[in-house]
Amino acid sequence: MVASMALVGCSSGSTTAEGEPDTSLTVGLLATPGNLDYTTTAGAAIPQALLYNVYEGLVKLDNDGTIIPLLAESWTVSDDGLVYDFLLHDGVTFSDGSPFTAESVKFSLERVKDNWTANGPAYLDPIASIEVVSDTEARIILSKPSNSWLFNMSGPVGTMFTESALADLATAPVGTGPYTVSSFKTGDSLVLAANADYWGEVPYMTDVTLRYFTDATAQTNALLSGDINLISGISQFQLVDQFKSNTDFQVLEGASTGEVTLSMNNASDAFSDVRVRQAVMYAIDRQAVMDTANSGYGLLIGSMVPPTDPWYDESLADLYPYDPDQATELLAEAGVSDLTVAFKIPNLPYAVAGAQVVKDQLAKVGITADVTVLEFPAVWLDDVFSSHDYDMSLIMHSEPRDVNAFAAPTYYAGYDSPAVMAKFAEADAADATTYVELMKEATTTMAEEAAADWLYLQPAISLADADLLGVPKNTPSLALDLSTIAR
């Protein structure tokens, strides 16, 4: 917020026909929200649009991934790591005029356990109780020390709600953020307007339209023609080079938390045997997948851990080198031949392109991948994520530090390892050094057991008009924070 406000009044960017600063912004995106309720609808599309813009929590992640205060002015932690005392900003209201107080904190966080079905409600399991000390003081008591819970509070589960707006979460979000929702047309656009009564610094961009495109070519053509001003997270990287030599635009390359994942349903008949999953690992040339889907942009990772996490292990990228002969041997050892798998993928460009490479490479070791392209998000979320009606899929997981959620036996991956879940629990309650060591052990076991094939880390590359300032370069969270952008 500070960066954007420092530019207000001194920007030399675009102006309107009347000579006034142009405070409108149109952003081109691909993954469209099916609705606006991320408490019951999974995926990154809704929090990308609403988190930090319409909704806020006690804390947020800055663009470097550091936890910073938001609705909490500050906080203190007891020596035993169990009691967090938050001092809240005074005079904050929701966009419908209702007050934000410590009662809002208690209400919002307590309803996560019973009323959320998406976007990580278990992340707040360490909370034992919430006390209202005063209107501007909230005390959160944990059942055990947790290294992860405050980080998780920067995501969707940390959102503050007003009870009066719960009936219309899917269509009319009400938050404390710098923007309000003006209109929403499913599959087309989401229009945001600056919140005139915002408690903090009013953003430079007063009118923001998020336009949703069905393909990246149409998206980049819209940028070239001036119909949009920004593409946050380009998905087809062969389209990037044309902007690098064009002075009308800027190319921003940053870090992401998006692990492009070839998921294998561990609970299905096809992949319940670890040897079959390991055979798939050896059968796939991940560099070839990345070259085809991403024009070579990205990083081979080998686990569900990006380099920005302290327990990242670069050696896991070499755990399963491309070796079709080894894949064939493992399949024979498992007694599997002429295997056909239901390969259900979202209709997203990188998934469609990558799936064709995977299909061709699996065919070389005797596995037939029956590819079905599903509408994303609605159909893919229903068939694959919710109903687990699939053998294999290919999707990017964008949520930060989500490897323990992926390991849960009820998750769509179907991976079931009590030992790994126990290790995650032990890590969360440990001291800082042991935390990192145990997290590395757990994530290594998941890679060794081929819980999934984490193909590569998606880079964060955004394309923007040359006069835009403060465009977020990295994607440390699910949110596209619009409050820093100016001209």
XYZ file of C-alpha atoms in Angstrom:
487
model
C 0.000 0.000 0.000
C 2.816 2.392 0.843
C 4.366 1.954 -2.586
C 1.171 2.838 -4.394
C 0.363 5.849 -2.257
C 3.845 7.296 -2.672
C 3.012 7.605 -6.353
C -0.357 9.293 -5.976
C -0.268 12.858 -7.237
C 3.156 12.550 -8.828
C 2.596 9.920 -11.506
C 3.493 10.865 -15.059
C 1.420 8.068 -16.571
C -1.743 8.040 -18.660
C -4.462 10.643 -18.336
C -8.108 10.745 -19.382
C -9.483 12.889 -22.198
C -10.144 15.566 -19.588
C -6.502 15.579 -18.523
C -7.160 13.792 -15.237
C -4.951 10.886 -14.095
C -6.229 7.598 -15.496
C -7.168 5.572 -12.431
C -8.864 2.728 -14.277
C -7.244 -0.648 -14.787
C -8.260 -3.732 -16.749
C -6.549 -7.026 -15.957
C -6.710 -10.077 -18.202
C -6.973 -13.457 -16.450
C -7.737 -17.011 -17.548
C -9.112 -18.987 -14.583
C -12.589 -17.591 -13.977
C -14.433 -17.934 -10.649
C -17.606 -19.988 -10.765
C -18.897 -17.865 -7.883
C -17.396 -15.563 -5.247
C -17.501 -17.795 -2.153
C -14.094 -19.256 -1.373
C -15.333 -20.740 1.893
C -17.128 -23.486 -0.061
C -15.505 -23.357 -3.515
C -11.918 -24.528 -3.927
C -9.294 -23.206 -6.307
C -7.212 -20.084 -6.788
C -9.532 -17.994 -8.967
C -11.726 -16.532 -6.211
C -8.979 -15.583 -3.710
C -6.890 -14.250 -6.605
C -9.605 -11.667 -7.176
C -10.898 -11.013 -3.660
C -8.175 -11.680 -1.076
C -6.463 -8.444 0.063
C -8.693 -6.510 -2.355
C -12.219 -7.061 -1.017
C -11.445 -9.282 1.964
C -8.750 -8.807 4.584
C -7.385 -10.732 7.548
C -5.340 -9.856 10.588
C -2.132 -10.341 8.581
C -1.069 -10.608 4.949
C 1.975 -11.601 2.912
C 3.918 -8.833 1.222
C 5.327 -9.440 -2.246
C 8.461 -11.005 -0.772
C 6.401 -13.521 1.202
C 6.914 -11.868 4.606
C 4.045 -11.841 7.119
C 3.063 -8.231 7.833
C 0.217 -6.632 9.841
C -3.074 -5.819 8.149
C -6.222 -5.508 10.287
C -3.986 -6.234 13.257
C -1.869 -3.214 14.090
C 0.550 -5.482 15.979
C 0.703 -8.697 18.005
C 2.660 -10.339 20.794
C 3.336 -14.017 21.493
C 3.688 -15.661 24.906
C 6.949 -17.363 25.828
C 5.390 -20.817 25.425
C 4.155 -19.952 21.915
C 0.514 -20.604 22.785
C -1.033 -17.167 23.299
C -1.218 -14.522 20.555
C -2.517 -11.101 21.539
C -3.580 -8.971 18.575
C -4.072 -5.209 18.760
C -6.599 -4.280 16.077
C -6.893 -1.056 14.116
C -9.631 1.126 15.587
C -12.550 2.481 13.573
C -12.482 -0.163 10.831
C -15.784 -0.956 9.138
C -16.951 -3.494 6.600
C -18.117 -2.109 3.267
C -21.758 -2.428 4.387
C -21.026 -0.134 7.327
C -20.961 -2.758 10.062
C -18.058 -2.425 12.510
C -14.992 -4.642 12.560
C -14.016 -5.499 16.147
C -12.539 -8.360 18.125
C -16.001 -9.932 18.013
C -15.567 -10.120 14.233
C -12.310 -11.977 14.744
C -13.931 -14.499 17.069
C -16.935 -14.978 14.783
C -14.923 -15.327 11.571
C -12.339 -17.780 12.848
C -14.760 -19.947 14.822
C -16.984 -20.515 11.791
C -14.082 -21.868 9.710
C -14.192 -25.257 11.442
C -17.888 -25.929 10.846
C -18.780 -23.818 7.824
C -15.795 -23.999 5.471
C -15.455 -26.860 2.999
C -12.674 -25.430 0.802
C -9.326 -23.650 0.848
C -7.845 -25.232 3.937
C -10.148 -25.070 6.975
C -7.814 -27.532 8.741
C -5.110 -24.852 8.636
C -6.706 -23.331 11.744
C -6.883 -26.581 13.713
C -4.175 -25.376 16.159
C -6.610 -22.755 17.533
C -8.049 -23.858 20.882
C -10.023 -20.730 21.739
C -10.533 -17.081 20.848
C -11.158 -14.396 23.451
C -12.528 -10.888 23.051
C -10.440 -8.786 25.413
C -11.880 -5.490 24.140
C -13.185 -4.098 20.858
C -9.610 -3.660 19.634
C -7.936 -6.599 21.391
C -8.316 -10.243 20.382
C -6.541 -13.124 22.081
C -6.038 -16.393 20.213
C -4.937 -19.406 22.251
C -3.424 -22.419 20.527
C -3.724 -26.010 21.704
C -0.033 -26.511 20.922
C 2.766 -24.394 19.464
C 2.444 -24.074 15.696
C 4.997 -22.873 13.191
C 2.489 -22.629 10.372
C -0.742 -21.226 11.723
C 0.077 -17.493 11.471
C 1.373 -17.992 7.935
C -1.904 -19.736 7.119
C -3.793 -16.801 8.608
C -2.491 -14.715 5.694
C -4.555 -16.875 3.326
C -8.291 -17.314 2.774
C -8.968 -18.987 6.152
C -7.853 -15.817 7.921
C -10.557 -13.738 6.236
C -12.691 -11.497 8.401
C -16.444 -11.577 7.723
C -19.470 -9.733 9.009
C -22.361 -11.955 10.047
C -24.892 -9.793 8.213
C -23.387 -10.631 4.803
C -23.093 -14.421 5.016
C -26.223 -15.164 2.995
C -24.762 -13.657 -0.187
C -21.113 -14.746 -0.154
C -21.381 -16.288 -3.614
C -22.608 -13.097 -5.276
C -22.107 -10.092 -2.992
C -18.925 -10.247 -0.882
C -18.632 -7.763 1.977
C -15.182 -7.183 3.426
C -13.000 -4.521 4.991
C -10.718 -4.203 1.961
C -9.826 -1.311 -0.349
C -12.303 -2.479 -3.020
C -15.923 -3.532 -3.286
C -17.552 -5.716 -5.935
C -19.561 -3.671 -8.448
C -20.579 -6.485 -10.758
C -19.781 -10.090 -11.562
C -20.573 -11.944 -14.794
C -19.530 -15.574 -14.584
C -16.989 -16.411 -17.265
C -16.742 -12.790 -18.383
C -15.720 -10.184 -15.841
C -15.522 -9.022 -12.244
C -15.627 -5.271 -11.659
C -14.190 -3.709 -8.508
C -14.567 -0.141 -7.253
C -12.417 1.636 -4.704
C -13.985 1.556 -1.246
C -14.493 5.232 -0.429
C -14.766 4.425 3.287
C -11.687 2.227 3.415
C -9.910 2.416 6.770
C -6.437 2.470 5.193
C -4.857 4.248 2.263
C -7.229 4.389 -0.708
C -5.658 2.685 -3.724
C -4.584 4.658 -6.789
C -6.684 2.551 -9.143
C -10.274 3.433 -8.398
C -11.932 1.253 -11.030
C -10.607 -2.234 -11.778
C -12.059 -4.733 -14.219
C -10.884 -8.330 -14.167
C -11.630 -9.761 -17.617
C -11.613 -13.504 -18.121
C -10.375 -15.046 -21.349
C -10.717 -18.563 -22.675
C -7.214 -18.678 -24.170
C -3.884 -16.918 -23.786
C -3.685 -15.764 -27.408
C -6.888 -13.752 -27.069
C -5.537 -12.451 -23.769
C -2.253 -11.180 -25.268
C -4.054 -9.757 -28.312
C -6.218 -7.748 -25.932
C -3.086 -6.340 -24.288
C -1.533 -5.455 -27.651
C -4.709 -3.696 -28.756
C -5.093 -1.729 -25.509
C -8.266 -3.468 -24.366
C -6.520 -4.564 -21.175
C -3.536 -3.136 -19.291
C -2.109 -6.123 -17.463
C -1.796 -9.880 -17.723
C -0.962 -11.293 -14.325
C 0.712 -14.663 -14.749
C 0.921 -15.441 -18.465
C 0.243 -19.116 -19.093
C 1.630 -19.603 -22.614
C 5.227 -18.535 -22.495
C 5.822 -18.670 -26.234
C 3.826 -15.428 -26.310
C 6.251 -13.547 -24.046
C 9.095 -12.713 -26.439
C 7.013 -10.374 -28.610
C 6.637 -8.067 -25.611
C 10.302 -7.987 -24.616
C 11.286 -5.795 -27.568
C 8.162 -3.618 -27.511
C 8.709 -0.410 -25.520
C 4.968 0.006 -24.997
C 5.071 -2.872 -22.537
C 7.062 -4.293 -19.647
C 7.802 -7.937 -18.846
C 8.006 -8.741 -15.128
C 9.632 -12.025 -14.131
C 9.234 -13.186 -10.531
C 8.851 -16.201 -8.259
C 5.707 -18.246 -7.771
C 4.396 -21.042 -5.562
C 2.681 -22.813 -8.459
C 3.649 -26.473 -8.638
C 2.400 -27.999 -11.895
C 1.373 -31.431 -10.696
C 0.665 -34.708 -12.457
C -1.612 -36.140 -9.817
C -2.219 -39.868 -9.557
C -5.220 -40.976 -7.537
C -3.433 -43.131 -4.958
C -6.806 -44.541 -3.872
C -7.750 -45.787 -7.348
C -7.132 -49.323 -8.584
C -4.697 -47.973 -11.162
C -2.315 -46.286 -8.719
C -2.730 -47.926 -5.315
C 0.575 -49.770 -5.904
C 3.553 -47.483 -5.291
C 5.505 -49.322 -8.001
C 3.000 -48.232 -10.643
C 3.246 -44.632 -9.497
C 7.028 -44.855 -9.547
C 6.845 -46.318 -13.050
C 4.947 -43.224 -14.165
C 7.642 -41.065 -12.602
C 10.351 -42.783 -14.647
C 8.203 -42.761 -17.795
C 7.773 -38.979 -17.878
C 10.443 -36.654 -19.238
C 9.560 -33.617 -17.151
C 11.887 -31.335 -19.094
C 10.018 -32.257 -22.298
C 6.689 -31.488 -20.626
C 7.965 -28.094 -19.458
C 9.473 -27.324 -22.868
C 6.175 -28.090 -24.606
C 3.776 -26.499 -22.152
C 5.970 -23.574 -21.097
C 8.472 -23.003 -23.906
C 11.153 -24.018 -21.431
C 10.190 -21.467 -18.764
C 10.063 -22.919 -15.258
C 12.065 -24.934 -12.773
C 12.184 -28.716 -12.297
C 11.480 -29.318 -8.608
C 10.686 -32.998 -7.874
C 8.539 -32.243 -4.820
C 5.681 -29.990 -3.762
C 8.122 -27.476 -2.325
C 9.258 -24.297 -4.118
C 12.728 -22.791 -3.498
C 11.167 -20.026 -1.388
C 10.300 -22.552 1.339
C 13.109 -23.232 3.837
C 12.742 -27.026 3.472
C 13.265 -27.032 -0.301
C 15.569 -29.824 -1.482
C 16.892 -29.303 -4.997
C 18.224 -32.875 -5.164
C 14.664 -34.250 -5.404
C 14.485 -32.922 -8.958
C 16.831 -35.802 -9.878
C 15.071 -38.493 -7.825
C 13.280 -39.985 -10.840
C 15.309 -39.378 -14.006
C 13.658 -40.126 -17.328
C 14.120 -43.887 -17.721
C 11.430 -45.762 -19.705
C 13.235 -49.077 -19.215
C 13.040 -48.700 -15.444
C 9.352 -47.813 -15.787
C 8.720 -50.981 -17.784
C 10.545 -53.093 -15.194
C 8.508 -51.657 -12.325
C 5.233 -52.293 -14.149
C 6.267 -55.887 -14.770
C 7.251 -56.285 -11.120
C 3.814 -55.014 -10.116
C 2.170 -57.452 -12.532
C 0.605 -54.645 -14.547
C 0.192 -54.696 -18.310
C -2.058 -52.896 -20.801
C -3.081 -50.392 -18.131
C -5.660 -47.781 -19.160
C -6.147 -44.752 -16.921
C -8.795 -42.031 -16.878
C -6.740 -38.866 -17.418
C -9.043 -35.927 -16.610
C -7.552 -32.483 -17.112
C -8.838 -28.897 -16.892
C -9.271 -26.907 -20.100
C -6.267 -24.719 -19.270
C -3.563 -24.280 -21.928
C -0.602 -25.605 -19.955
C -2.619 -28.648 -18.854
C -3.823 -29.482 -22.366
C -0.332 -29.117 -23.858
C 1.410 -30.979 -21.036
C -1.135 -33.795 -21.030
C -0.397 -34.638 -24.657
C 3.299 -35.116 -23.856
C 2.413 -37.250 -20.838
C -0.006 -39.344 -22.899
C 2.603 -39.999 -25.595
C 5.324 -40.904 -23.102
C 3.102 -43.234 -21.084
C 2.128 -45.043 -24.276
C 5.799 -45.972 -24.763
C 5.739 -48.024 -21.530
C 2.347 -49.627 -22.151
C 0.054 -47.249 -20.283
C -2.916 -45.834 -22.191
C -4.016 -42.436 -20.912
C -7.636 -41.795 -21.859
C -7.686 -37.983 -21.875
C -10.868 -36.066 -21.054
C -10.759 -32.268 -21.049
C -13.056 -30.779 -18.415
C -14.334 -27.237 -18.046
C -12.422 -25.433 -15.335
C -13.217 -24.642 -12.617
C -16.746 -26.012 -12.297
C -16.574 -29.477 -13.889
C -12.971 -30.271 -12.980
C -13.567 -29.316 -9.344
C -16.678 -31.480 -9.203
C -15.344 -34.569 -10.974
C -11.725 -34.610 -9.867
C -11.289 -32.489 -6.763
C -14.565 -33.202 -4.982
C -15.709 -36.616 -6.283
C -12.221 -38.118 -6.810
C -13.601 -39.684 -9.997
C -10.339 -39.956 -11.921
C -7.070 -41.838 -12.145
C -4.758 -39.060 -13.275
C -4.938 -35.302 -13.707
C -2.651 -32.343 -14.394
C -3.156 -29.076 -12.520
C -1.128 -26.287 -10.987
C -1.325 -25.999 -7.204
C -0.871 -22.322 -6.397
C -1.545 -22.186 -2.670
C 1.617 -21.497 -0.647
C 2.944 -24.182 1.715
C 0.191 -26.620 0.825
C 2.192 -29.849 0.835
C 0.692 -31.073 4.124
C -2.812 -30.456 2.779
C -1.917 -32.528 -0.295
C -0.785 -35.363 1.991
C -4.115 -35.600 3.833
C -5.832 -38.942 3.052
C -9.151 -37.217 2.322
C -7.576 -34.949 -0.295
C -8.219 -35.677 -3.958
C -4.747 -37.231 -4.411
C -5.742 -40.128 -2.132
C -2.257 -40.374 -0.609
C -2.520 -42.084 2.769
C 0.561 -42.154 4.985
C -0.043 -41.877 8.743
C 3.729 -41.639 9.221
C 4.005 -38.594 6.973
C 1.021 -36.878 8.588
C 2.530 -37.550 12.022
C 5.811 -36.047 10.835
C 4.022 -32.918 9.658
C 2.286 -32.607 13.029
C 5.583 -33.085 14.874
C 7.242 -30.474 12.684
C 4.562 -27.876 13.289
C 5.020 -28.069 17.079
C 8.831 -28.180 17.001
C 11.406 -25.435 17.405
C 12.318 -23.496 14.268
C 15.368 -25.566 13.320
C 13.714 -28.931 13.905
C 10.663 -27.679 12.019
C 12.699 -27.306 8.833
C 14.429 -30.665 9.277
C 11.183 -32.574 9.838
C 9.403 -30.829 6.978
C 12.228 -31.848 4.674
C 11.978 -35.457 5.879
C 8.217 -35.592 5.302
C 8.305 -34.014 1.864
C 11.167 -36.286 0.824
C 9.143 -39.356 1.818
C 6.226 -38.126 -0.268
C 8.516 -37.770 -3.276
C 10.073 -41.196 -2.734
C 6.615 -42.765 -2.497
C 5.527 -40.952 -5.669
C 2.506 -39.346 -4.034
C 2.382 -37.351 -7.277
C 4.718 -36.269 -10.045
C 5.513 -32.621 -9.382
C 6.525 -31.747 -12.908
C 7.880 -28.217 -12.565
C 7.425 -24.879 -10.834
C 5.503 -22.353 -12.876
C 7.327 -19.026 -13.184
C 5.502 -15.787 -12.428
C 5.655 -13.709 -15.603
C 3.381 -10.725 -15.973
C 2.946 -8.450 -19.001
C 1.881 -4.851 -18.479
C 1.587 -1.435 -20.062
C 4.915 0.350 -19.746
C 3.478 3.130 -17.565
C 2.088 0.861 -14.851
C 3.950 1.064 -11.548
C 3.845 -1.196 -8.508
C 2.681 -4.319 -10.366
C 3.300 -7.284 -8.055
C 6.269 -9.214 -9.443
C 6.083 -12.329 -7.298
C 3.102 -14.484 -6.340
C 3.816 -15.538 -2.736
C 0.100 -15.950 -2.002
C -3.103 -16.684 -3.880
C -3.974 -12.987 -3.983
C -3.436 -10.532 -6.821
C -2.904 -7.475 -4.632
C -4.201 -4.512 -6.640
C -3.543 -1.924 -3.934
C 0.073 -1.302 -5.018
C -0.614 -0.560 -8.696
C -0.488 3.008 -10.037
C 0.503 5.036 -13.107
